[in-house]
Amino acid sequence: MNGHRKMSGNEKKPRILIIHGPNLNMLGQREATWYGTATLEEIDTEIKQTAQDCGMVAETFQSNYEGALVEKIHEAMKAYDALIINPAAYTHTSVAIRDALLMLDVPIIEVHLSNIYRREPFRHKSLMADVVKARIAGFGKNGYLMAVRAAADMVRREFRD
Ligand code: DQA
């Protein structure tokens, strides 16, 4: 099981990591038609509140650098019970992030603010799609909140392949 933490009884609350990829720090100033008007800080606040409502603790992380994202995923191997990731543009290009995700044995949910299938053909391909447990796209920031609730359910049930 790669030593990941298992939730049981009255132990500490499950921990969930949310990773945001490149350019997502610019939310609020970036293509509002696709991404909405909320800033990343506002979204992260809602994510943490939703996680708390579900009895979990959420940590959020954003980077514009592929290597930093890979290293954060490595950290998730030991410290978290579930991972939510929006790899942003790296969704379509990054074998390094795909390979890092392959090492995790906790539930992974891929989130996209926009419905990538309504957009340019190069966005239709996700290198993560067959590695993750589930995917949510096209619900804007609500997609993250849906993913947090789903992750809580997965962790609670230890619903893993
Ligand atoms: C995105 C979709 C990607 O194609 C794009 O490069 C992003 C954001 C989304 O959340 O809709 O930066 O992942």
PDB file of C-alpha atoms and ligand atoms in Angstrom:
ATOM      1  CA  MET A   1       0.000   0.000   0.000  1.00  0.00           C
ATOM      2  CA  ASN A   2       3.043   2.309  -0.185  1.00  0.00           C
ATOM      3  CA  GLY A   3       2.506   3.280   3.431  1.00  0.00           C
ATOM      4  CA  HIS A   4      -0.306   5.772   2.953  1.00  0.00           C
ATOM      5  CA  ARG A   5      -2.346   6.784   5.943  1.00  0.00           C
ATOM      6  CA  LYS A   6      -5.548   4.880   6.485  1.00  0.00           C
ATOM      7  CA  MET A   7      -8.477   6.455   8.224  1.00  0.00           C
ATOM      8  CA  SER A   8     -10.022   4.544  11.059  1.00  0.00           C
ATOM      9  CA  GLY A   9     -12.215   5.189  14.085  1.00  0.00           C
ATOM     10  CA  ASN A  10     -11.353   8.334  15.975  1.00  0.00           C
ATOM     11  CA  GLU A  11      -7.939   8.865  14.458  1.00  0.00           C
ATOM     12  CA  LYS A  12      -6.975  12.196  12.994  1.00  0.00           C
ATOM     13  CA  LYS A  13      -9.166  13.566  10.227  1.00  0.00           C
ATOM     14  CA  PRO A  14      -8.411  12.401   6.703  1.00  0.00           C
ATOM     15  CA  ARG A  15      -6.225  14.774   4.723  1.00  0.00           C
ATOM     16  CA  ILE A  16      -6.835  15.740   1.151  1.00  0.00           C
ATOM     17  CA  LEU A  17      -4.453  17.541  -1.199  1.00  0.00           C
ATOM     18  CA  ILE A  18      -5.674  19.812  -4.000  1.00  0.00           C
ATOM     19  CA  ILE A  19      -3.111  20.643  -6.690  1.00  0.00           C
ATOM     20  CA  HIS A  20      -3.618  23.436  -9.211  1.00  0.00           C
ATOM     21  CA  GLY A  21      -1.398  23.604 -12.298  1.00  0.00           C
ATOM     22  CA  PRO A  22      -0.037  26.493 -14.370  1.00  0.00           C
ATOM     23  CA  ASN A  23      -1.890  29.770 -14.877  1.00  0.00           C
ATOM     24  CA  LEU A  24      -4.560  28.871 -12.340  1.00  0.00           C
ATOM     25  CA  ASN A  25      -3.030  31.493 -10.014  1.00  0.00           C
ATOM     26  CA  MET A  26      -4.420  33.975 -12.572  1.00  0.00           C
ATOM     27  CA  LEU A  27      -8.051  32.940 -12.111  1.00  0.00           C
ATOM     28  CA  GLY A  28     -10.264  35.994 -11.885  1.00  0.00           C
ATOM     29  CA  GLN A  29      -8.197  37.737 -14.562  1.00  0.00           C
ATOM     30  CA  ARG A  30      -8.155  34.912 -17.043  1.00  0.00           C
ATOM     31  CA  GLU A  31     -10.720  34.030 -19.773  1.00  0.00           C
ATOM     32  CA  ALA A  32     -13.780  34.367 -17.530  1.00  0.00           C
ATOM     33  CA  THR A  33     -15.991  32.666 -20.122  1.00  0.00           C
ATOM     34  CA  TRP A  34     -14.163  29.426 -19.498  1.00  0.00           C
ATOM     35  CA  TYR A  35     -12.908  29.847 -15.976  1.00  0.00           C
ATOM     36  CA  GLY A  36     -15.343  32.182 -14.171  1.00  0.00           C
ATOM     37  CA  THR A  37     -14.564  35.251 -12.107  1.00  0.00           C
ATOM     38  CA  ALA A  38     -13.533  33.798  -8.739  1.00  0.00           C
ATOM     39  CA  THR A  39      -9.873  34.075  -7.772  1.00  0.00           C
ATOM     40  CA  LEU A  40      -7.855  31.013  -6.785  1.00  0.00           C
ATOM     41  CA  GLU A  41      -7.732  32.310  -3.214  1.00  0.00           C
ATOM     42  CA  GLU A  42     -11.538  32.451  -3.110  1.00  0.00           C
ATOM     43  CA  ILE A  43     -11.820  28.966  -4.582  1.00  0.00           C
ATOM     44  CA  ASP A  44      -9.263  27.577  -2.118  1.00  0.00           C
ATOM     45  CA  THR A  45     -11.229  29.082   0.782  1.00  0.00           C
ATOM     46  CA  GLU A  46     -14.392  27.329  -0.424  1.00  0.00           C
ATOM     47  CA  ILE A  47     -12.494  24.068  -0.938  1.00  0.00           C
ATOM     48  CA  LYS A  48     -11.168  24.164   2.640  1.00  0.00           C
ATOM     49  CA  GLN A  49     -14.593  24.981   4.055  1.00  0.00           C
ATOM     50  CA  THR A  50     -16.216  22.142   2.089  1.00  0.00           C
ATOM     51  CA  ALA A  51     -13.530  19.709   3.227  1.00  0.00           C
ATOM     52  CA  GLN A  52     -14.087  20.764   6.820  1.00  0.00           C
ATOM     53  CA  ASP A  53     -17.860  20.271   6.403  1.00  0.00           C
ATOM     54  CA  CYS A  54     -17.057  16.740   5.194  1.00  0.00           C
ATOM     55  CA  GLY A  55     -14.857  16.030   8.223  1.00  0.00           C
ATOM     56  CA  MET A  56     -11.567  16.337   6.333  1.00  0.00           C
ATOM     57  CA  VAL A  57      -8.610  18.691   6.265  1.00  0.00           C
ATOM     58  CA  ALA A  58      -7.637  20.150   2.878  1.00  0.00           C
ATOM     59  CA  GLU A  59      -4.303  21.529   1.781  1.00  0.00           C
ATOM     60  CA  THR A  60      -4.058  23.414  -1.484  1.00  0.00           C
ATOM     61  CA  PHE A  61      -1.016  23.953  -3.700  1.00  0.00           C
ATOM     62  CA  GLN A  62      -0.470  25.808  -6.974  1.00  0.00           C
ATOM     63  CA  SER A  63       2.577  25.972  -9.198  1.00  0.00           C
ATOM     64  CA  ASN A  64       3.412  27.056 -12.704  1.00  0.00           C
ATOM     65  CA  TYR A  65       6.340  24.604 -12.766  1.00  0.00           C
ATOM     66  CA  GLU A  66       6.058  20.998 -13.831  1.00  0.00           C
ATOM     67  CA  GLY A  67       8.836  19.772 -11.489  1.00  0.00           C
ATOM     68  CA  ALA A  68       7.248  21.466  -8.479  1.00  0.00           C
ATOM     69  CA  LEU A  69       3.950  19.743  -9.271  1.00  0.00           C
ATOM     70  CA  VAL A  70       5.721  16.382  -9.594  1.00  0.00           C
ATOM     71  CA  GLU A  71       7.457  16.868  -6.225  1.00  0.00           C
ATOM     72  CA  LYS A  72       4.190  17.794  -4.536  1.00  0.00           C
ATOM     73  CA  ILE A  73       2.636  14.582  -5.886  1.00  0.00           C
ATOM     74  CA  HIS A  74       5.581  12.646  -4.406  1.00  0.00           C
ATOM     75  CA  GLU A  75       4.732  14.200  -1.028  1.00  0.00           C
ATOM     76  CA  ALA A  76       1.143  13.049  -1.428  1.00  0.00           C
ATOM     77  CA  MET A  77       2.341   9.436  -1.446  1.00  0.00           C
ATOM     78  CA  LYS A  78       2.759   9.461   2.310  1.00  0.00           C
ATOM     79  CA  ALA A  79       0.821  12.355   3.724  1.00  0.00           C
ATOM     80  CA  TYR A  80      -2.650  12.369   2.161  1.00  0.00           C
ATOM     81  CA  ASP A  81      -5.694  10.142   1.837  1.00  0.00           C
ATOM     82  CA  ALA A  82      -6.905  11.534  -1.509  1.00  0.00           C
ATOM     83  CA  LEU A  83      -5.693  13.847  -4.254  1.00  0.00           C
ATOM     84  CA  ILE A  84      -7.649  16.289  -6.403  1.00  0.00           C
ATOM     85  CA  ILE A  85      -5.660  17.706  -9.308  1.00  0.00           C
ATOM     86  CA  ASN A  86      -6.275  20.208 -12.063  1.00  0.00           C
ATOM     87  CA  PRO A  87      -3.077  19.835 -14.067  1.00  0.00           C
ATOM     88  CA  ALA A  88      -4.253  22.705 -16.340  1.00  0.00           C
ATOM     89  CA  ALA A  89      -2.211  22.863 -19.574  1.00  0.00           C
ATOM     90  CA  TYR A  90      -0.007  19.978 -18.352  1.00  0.00           C
ATOM     91  CA  THR A  91      -3.083  17.751 -18.629  1.00  0.00           C
ATOM     92  CA  HIS A  92      -2.422  17.582 -22.331  1.00  0.00           C
ATOM     93  CA  THR A  93       1.365  17.262 -22.338  1.00  0.00           C
ATOM     94  CA  SER A  94       2.957  15.975 -19.140  1.00  0.00           C
ATOM     95  CA  VAL A  95       4.234  12.407 -19.036  1.00  0.00           C
ATOM     96  CA  ALA A  96       6.130  13.426 -15.854  1.00  0.00           C
ATOM     97  CA  ILE A  97       2.925  14.282 -13.993  1.00  0.00           C
ATOM     98  CA  ARG A  98       1.229  11.158 -15.340  1.00  0.00           C
ATOM     99  CA  ASP A  99       4.129   9.012 -14.090  1.00  0.00           C
ATOM    100  CA  ALA A 100       4.001  10.673 -10.660  1.00  0.00           C
ATOM    101  CA  LEU A 101       0.266  10.004 -10.388  1.00  0.00           C
ATOM    102  CA  LEU A 102       0.870   6.353 -11.265  1.00  0.00           C
ATOM    103  CA  MET A 103       2.825   5.963  -8.012  1.00  0.00           C
ATOM    104  CA  LEU A 104      -0.112   6.990  -5.808  1.00  0.00           C
ATOM    105  CA  ASP A 105      -2.446   4.407  -4.350  1.00  0.00           C
ATOM    106  CA  VAL A 106      -4.990   6.849  -2.934  1.00  0.00           C
ATOM    107  CA  PRO A 107      -8.046   8.004  -4.906  1.00  0.00           C
ATOM    108  CA  ILE A 108      -7.210  10.698  -7.485  1.00  0.00           C
ATOM    109  CA  ILE A 109      -9.853  12.977  -9.010  1.00  0.00           C
ATOM    110  CA  GLU A 110      -9.018  15.102 -12.085  1.00  0.00           C
ATOM    111  CA  VAL A 111     -10.856  18.431 -12.207  1.00  0.00           C
ATOM    112  CA  HIS A 112     -11.215  20.969 -15.014  1.00  0.00           C
ATOM    113  CA  LEU A 113     -13.120  24.205 -14.659  1.00  0.00           C
ATOM    114  CA  SER A 114     -14.096  24.139 -18.332  1.00  0.00           C
ATOM    115  CA  ASN A 115     -15.509  21.296 -20.372  1.00  0.00           C
ATOM    116  CA  ILE A 116     -12.316  20.503 -22.265  1.00  0.00           C
ATOM    117  CA  TYR A 117     -14.325  18.608 -24.912  1.00  0.00           C
ATOM    118  CA  ARG A 118     -16.116  21.796 -25.982  1.00  0.00           C
ATOM    119  CA  ARG A 119     -12.790  23.430 -26.728  1.00  0.00           C
ATOM    120  CA  GLU A 120      -9.860  23.136 -29.148  1.00  0.00           C
ATOM    121  CA  PRO A 121      -9.035  19.563 -30.212  1.00  0.00           C
ATOM    122  CA  PHE A 122      -5.640  19.604 -28.444  1.00  0.00           C
ATOM    123  CA  ARG A 123      -7.513  19.914 -25.136  1.00  0.00           C
ATOM    124  CA  HIS A 124      -9.570  16.785 -25.793  1.00  0.00           C
ATOM    125  CA  LYS A 125      -6.634  14.548 -24.906  1.00  0.00           C
ATOM    126  CA  SER A 126      -5.769  14.109 -21.224  1.00  0.00           C
ATOM    127  CA  LEU A 127      -2.647  12.120 -20.384  1.00  0.00           C
ATOM    128  CA  MET A 128      -4.141  11.652 -16.901  1.00  0.00           C
ATOM    129  CA  ALA A 129      -7.573  10.329 -17.878  1.00  0.00           C
ATOM    130  CA  ASP A 130      -6.826   6.608 -17.548  1.00  0.00           C
ATOM    131  CA  VAL A 131      -4.713   7.046 -14.411  1.00  0.00           C
ATOM    132  CA  VAL A 132      -7.277   8.844 -12.251  1.00  0.00           C
ATOM    133  CA  LYS A 133     -10.251   7.291 -10.506  1.00  0.00           C
ATOM    134  CA  ALA A 134     -12.741   9.923 -11.640  1.00  0.00           C
ATOM    135  CA  ARG A 135     -12.974  13.190 -13.561  1.00  0.00           C
ATOM    136  CA  ILE A 136     -15.109  16.315 -13.328  1.00  0.00           C
ATOM    137  CA  ALA A 137     -15.113  18.973 -16.059  1.00  0.00           C
ATOM    138  CA  GLY A 138     -17.289  21.895 -17.036  1.00  0.00           C
ATOM    139  CA  PHE A 139     -18.806  22.851 -13.667  1.00  0.00           C
ATOM    140  CA  GLY A 140     -16.476  25.777 -13.004  1.00  0.00           C
ATOM    141  CA  LYS A 141     -15.322  26.158  -9.405  1.00  0.00           C
ATOM    142  CA  ASN A 142     -18.177  23.912  -8.238  1.00  0.00           C
ATOM    143  CA  GLY A 143     -16.277  21.039  -9.821  1.00  0.00           C
ATOM    144  CA  TYR A 144     -13.671  21.306  -7.065  1.00  0.00           C
ATOM    145  CA  LEU A 145     -16.356  21.263  -4.371  1.00  0.00           C
ATOM    146  CA  MET A 146     -18.045  18.261  -5.978  1.00  0.00           C
ATOM    147  CA  ALA A 147     -14.668  16.536  -6.092  1.00  0.00           C
ATOM    148  CA  VAL A 148     -14.034  17.229  -2.397  1.00  0.00           C
ATOM    149  CA  ARG A 149     -17.407  15.688  -1.457  1.00  0.00           C
ATOM    150  CA  ALA A 150     -16.760  12.705  -3.718  1.00  0.00           C
ATOM    151  CA  ALA A 151     -13.272  12.242  -2.273  1.00  0.00           C
ATOM    152  CA  ALA A 152     -14.712  12.290   1.261  1.00  0.00           C
ATOM    153  CA  ASP A 153     -17.096   9.554   0.233  1.00  0.00           C
ATOM    154  CA  MET A 154     -14.305   7.515  -1.387  1.00  0.00           C
ATOM    155  CA  VAL A 155     -12.064   7.839   1.649  1.00  0.00           C
ATOM    156  CA  ARG A 156     -14.899   6.985   4.024  1.00  0.00           C
ATOM    157  CA  ARG A 157     -15.784   3.867   2.105  1.00  0.00           C
ATOM    158  CA  GLU A 158     -12.164   3.136   1.246  1.00  0.00           C
ATOM    159  CA  PHE A 159     -13.612   2.777  -2.189  1.00  0.00           C
ATOM    160  CA  ARG A 160     -10.530   1.914  -4.196  1.00  0.00           C
ATOM    161  CA  ASP A 161      -9.791  -0.242  -7.177  1.00  0.00           C
TER     162      ASP A 161
HETATM  163  C1  DQA B   1      -8.134  23.663 -17.585  1.00  0.00           C
HETATM  164  C2  DQA B   1      -8.253  23.296 -19.062  1.00  0.00           C
HETATM  165  C3  DQA B   1      -6.876  23.273 -19.719  1.00  0.00           C
HETATM  166  O1  DQA B   1      -6.993  22.920 -21.080  1.00  0.00           O
HETATM  167  C4  DQA B   1      -6.230  24.637 -19.631  1.00  0.00           C
HETATM  168  O2  DQA B   1      -4.921  24.603 -20.167  1.00  0.00           O
HETATM  169  C5  DQA B   1      -6.220  25.191 -18.247  1.00  0.00           C
HETATM  170  C6  DQA B   1      -7.362  24.967 -17.377  1.00  0.00           C
HETATM  171  C7  DQA B   1      -9.514  23.831 -16.917  1.00  0.00           C
HETATM  172  O3  DQA B   1      -9.554  23.880 -15.697  1.00  0.00           O
HETATM  173  O4  DQA B   1     -10.540  23.946 -17.608  1.00  0.00           O
HETATM  174  O5  DQA B   1      -5.303  25.913 -17.863  1.00  0.00           O
HETATM  175  O6  DQA B   1      -7.481  22.599 -16.911  1.00  0.00           O
END
